[in-house]
Amino acid sequence: QVQLVESGGGLVQAGGSLRLSCAGSGRTFSSYAMGWFRQAPGKEREFVSAIMRSSSSTYYAASVKARFTISRDNAKNTVYLQMNSLKPEDTAVYYCAAGGGPTRQREYDYWGQGTQVTVSS
């Protein structure tokens, strides 16, 4: 069992940056792929980024590639999402997830409660 808690969301102007963190509990954190997903108002939850267990592979949605960077620190049981050059369309609730990965939601077994990111124009 893994419990996930996201932090770092907030309100930022377009062009700004935020770093999201997701802290996981349990000694098996490093055995999971970690993903970030987001859900904007009135839209389906969508894949944003994922990182495999040993950080050997990372994945990004086309809409965030070159702007967002995912990383993990297994010693701290934490995964990060550095978000740069934010756009109003990045406004959403961001969720982290743990599981087999990488891009399909059904491959993830554990989910956090989400953190709100709002980008003003």
GROMACS .gro file of C-alpha atoms in nm:
model
  121
    1GLN     CA    1   0.000   0.000   0.000
    2VAL     CA    2   0.127   0.346  -0.091
    3GLN     CA    3  -0.022   0.674   0.024
    4LEU     CA    4   0.051   0.980  -0.186
    5VAL     CA    5   0.029   1.346  -0.089
    6GLU     CA    6   0.075   1.622  -0.345
    7SER     CA    7   0.188   1.975  -0.267
    8GLY     CA    8   0.316   2.283  -0.444
    9GLY     CA    9   0.009   2.391  -0.635
   10GLY     CA   10  -0.113   2.748  -0.639
   11LEU     CA   11  -0.190   3.052  -0.846
   12VAL     CA   12   0.069   3.176  -1.093
   13GLN     CA   13   0.073   3.414  -1.388
   14ALA     CA   14   0.119   3.288  -1.741
   15GLY     CA   15   0.486   3.235  -1.813
   16GLY     CA   16   0.561   3.154  -1.452
   17SER     CA   17   0.680   2.834  -1.286
   18LEU     CA   18   0.570   2.596  -1.015
   19ARG     CA   19   0.718   2.279  -0.875
   20LEU     CA   20   0.481   2.009  -0.761
   21SER     CA   21   0.591   1.746  -0.513
   22CYS     CA   22   0.436   1.411  -0.435
   23ALA     CA   23   0.545   1.240  -0.116
   24GLY     CA   24   0.483   0.870  -0.086
   25SER     CA   25   0.468   0.648   0.217
   26GLY     CA   26   0.592   0.295   0.240
   27ARG     CA   27   0.919   0.118   0.175
   28THR     CA   28   0.816   0.006  -0.174
   29PHE     CA   29   0.800   0.353  -0.328
   30SER     CA   30   1.102   0.288  -0.547
   31SER     CA   31   0.939  -0.018  -0.700
   32TYR     CA   32   0.664   0.185  -0.867
   33ALA     CA   33   0.650   0.394  -1.176
   34MET     CA   34   0.521   0.739  -1.085
   35GLY     CA   35   0.291   0.948  -1.297
   36TRP     CA   36   0.133   1.290  -1.300
   37PHE     CA   37  -0.214   1.341  -1.441
   38ARG     CA   38  -0.440   1.645  -1.450
   39GLN     CA   39  -0.807   1.723  -1.476
   40ALA     CA   40  -0.934   2.058  -1.593
   41PRO     CA   41  -1.291   2.172  -1.521
   42GLY     CA   42  -1.537   1.990  -1.744
   43LYS     CA   43  -1.269   1.767  -1.896
   44GLU     CA   44  -1.148   1.412  -1.854
   45ARG     CA   45  -0.838   1.343  -1.649
   46GLU     CA   46  -0.538   1.322  -1.877
   47PHE     CA   47  -0.180   1.203  -1.868
   48VAL     CA   48   0.090   1.464  -1.809
   49SER     CA   49   0.417   1.286  -1.733
   50ALA     CA   50   0.564   0.967  -1.593
   51ILE     CA   51   0.894   0.836  -1.467
   52MET     CA   52   0.989   0.473  -1.437
   53ARG     CA   53   1.129   0.309  -1.125
   54SER     CA   54   1.497   0.382  -1.175
   55SER     CA   55   1.442   0.714  -1.352
   56SER     CA   56   1.575   0.547  -1.666
   57SER     CA   57   1.277   0.653  -1.873
   58THR     CA   58   1.053   0.955  -1.867
   59TYR     CA   59   0.739   1.030  -2.063
   60TYR     CA   60   0.555   1.353  -2.141
   61ALA     CA   61   0.232   1.454  -2.303
   62ALA     CA   62   0.294   1.653  -2.619
   63SER     CA   63   0.127   1.956  -2.464
   64VAL     CA   64   0.385   1.983  -2.185
   65LYS     CA   65   0.701   1.848  -2.344
   66ALA     CA   66   0.994   2.090  -2.321
   67ARG     CA   67   0.811   2.288  -2.051
   68PHE     CA   68   0.767   2.030  -1.773
   69THR     CA   69   1.031   1.806  -1.616
   70ILE     CA   70   0.961   1.503  -1.400
   71SER     CA   71   1.212   1.365  -1.152
   72ARG     CA   72   1.216   1.143  -0.847
   73ASP     CA   73   1.421   1.098  -0.534
   74ASN     CA   74   1.368   0.745  -0.412
   75ALA     CA   75   1.564   0.812  -0.093
   76LYS     CA   76   1.301   1.073  -0.005
   77ASN     CA   77   1.006   0.879  -0.150
   78THR     CA   78   0.922   1.186  -0.354
   79VAL     CA   79   0.846   1.263  -0.716
   80TYR     CA   80   0.858   1.614  -0.858
   81LEU     CA   81   0.706   1.794  -1.152
   82GLN     CA   82   0.885   2.115  -1.248
   83MET     CA   83   0.649   2.323  -1.458
   84ASN     CA   84   0.789   2.617  -1.653
   85SER     CA   85   0.638   2.857  -1.906
   86LEU     CA   86   0.294   2.787  -1.766
   87LYS     CA   87  -0.010   2.864  -1.977
   88PRO     CA   88  -0.372   2.924  -1.877
   89GLU     CA   89  -0.459   2.591  -2.036
   90ASP     CA   90  -0.238   2.419  -1.777
   91THR     CA   91  -0.499   2.511  -1.514
   92ALA     CA   92  -0.620   2.188  -1.357
   93VAL     CA   93  -0.610   1.968  -1.052
   94TYR     CA   94  -0.286   1.772  -1.070
   95TYR     CA   95  -0.273   1.418  -0.935
   96CYS     CA   96   0.022   1.193  -0.877
   97ALA     CA   97  -0.011   0.820  -0.905
   98ALA     CA   98   0.195   0.508  -0.840
   99GLY     CA   99   0.178   0.185  -1.031
  100GLY     CA  100   0.310   0.011  -1.338
  101GLY     CA  101   0.295   0.312  -1.568
  102PRO     CA  102   0.367   0.474  -1.787
  103THR     CA  103   0.084   0.661  -1.960
  104ARG     CA  104  -0.246   0.482  -1.907
  105GLN     CA  105  -0.449   0.561  -1.596
  106ARG     CA  106  -0.559   0.203  -1.552
  107GLU     CA  107  -0.197   0.101  -1.500
  108TYR     CA  108  -0.180   0.302  -1.178
  109ASP     CA  109  -0.297   0.154  -0.849
  110TYR     CA  110  -0.255   0.441  -0.604
  111TRP     CA  111  -0.360   0.804  -0.636
  112GLY     CA  112  -0.314   1.121  -0.438
  113GLN     CA  113  -0.588   1.369  -0.355
  114GLY     CA  114  -0.467   1.627  -0.604
  115THR     CA  115  -0.334   1.981  -0.589
  116GLN     CA  116  -0.487   2.278  -0.771
  117VAL     CA  117  -0.280   2.469  -1.025
  118THR     CA  118  -0.430   2.790  -1.159
  119VAL     CA  119  -0.256   2.992  -1.429
  120SER     CA  120  -0.388   3.343  -1.488
  121SER     CA  121  -0.354   3.521  -1.820
   0.00000   0.00000   0.00000
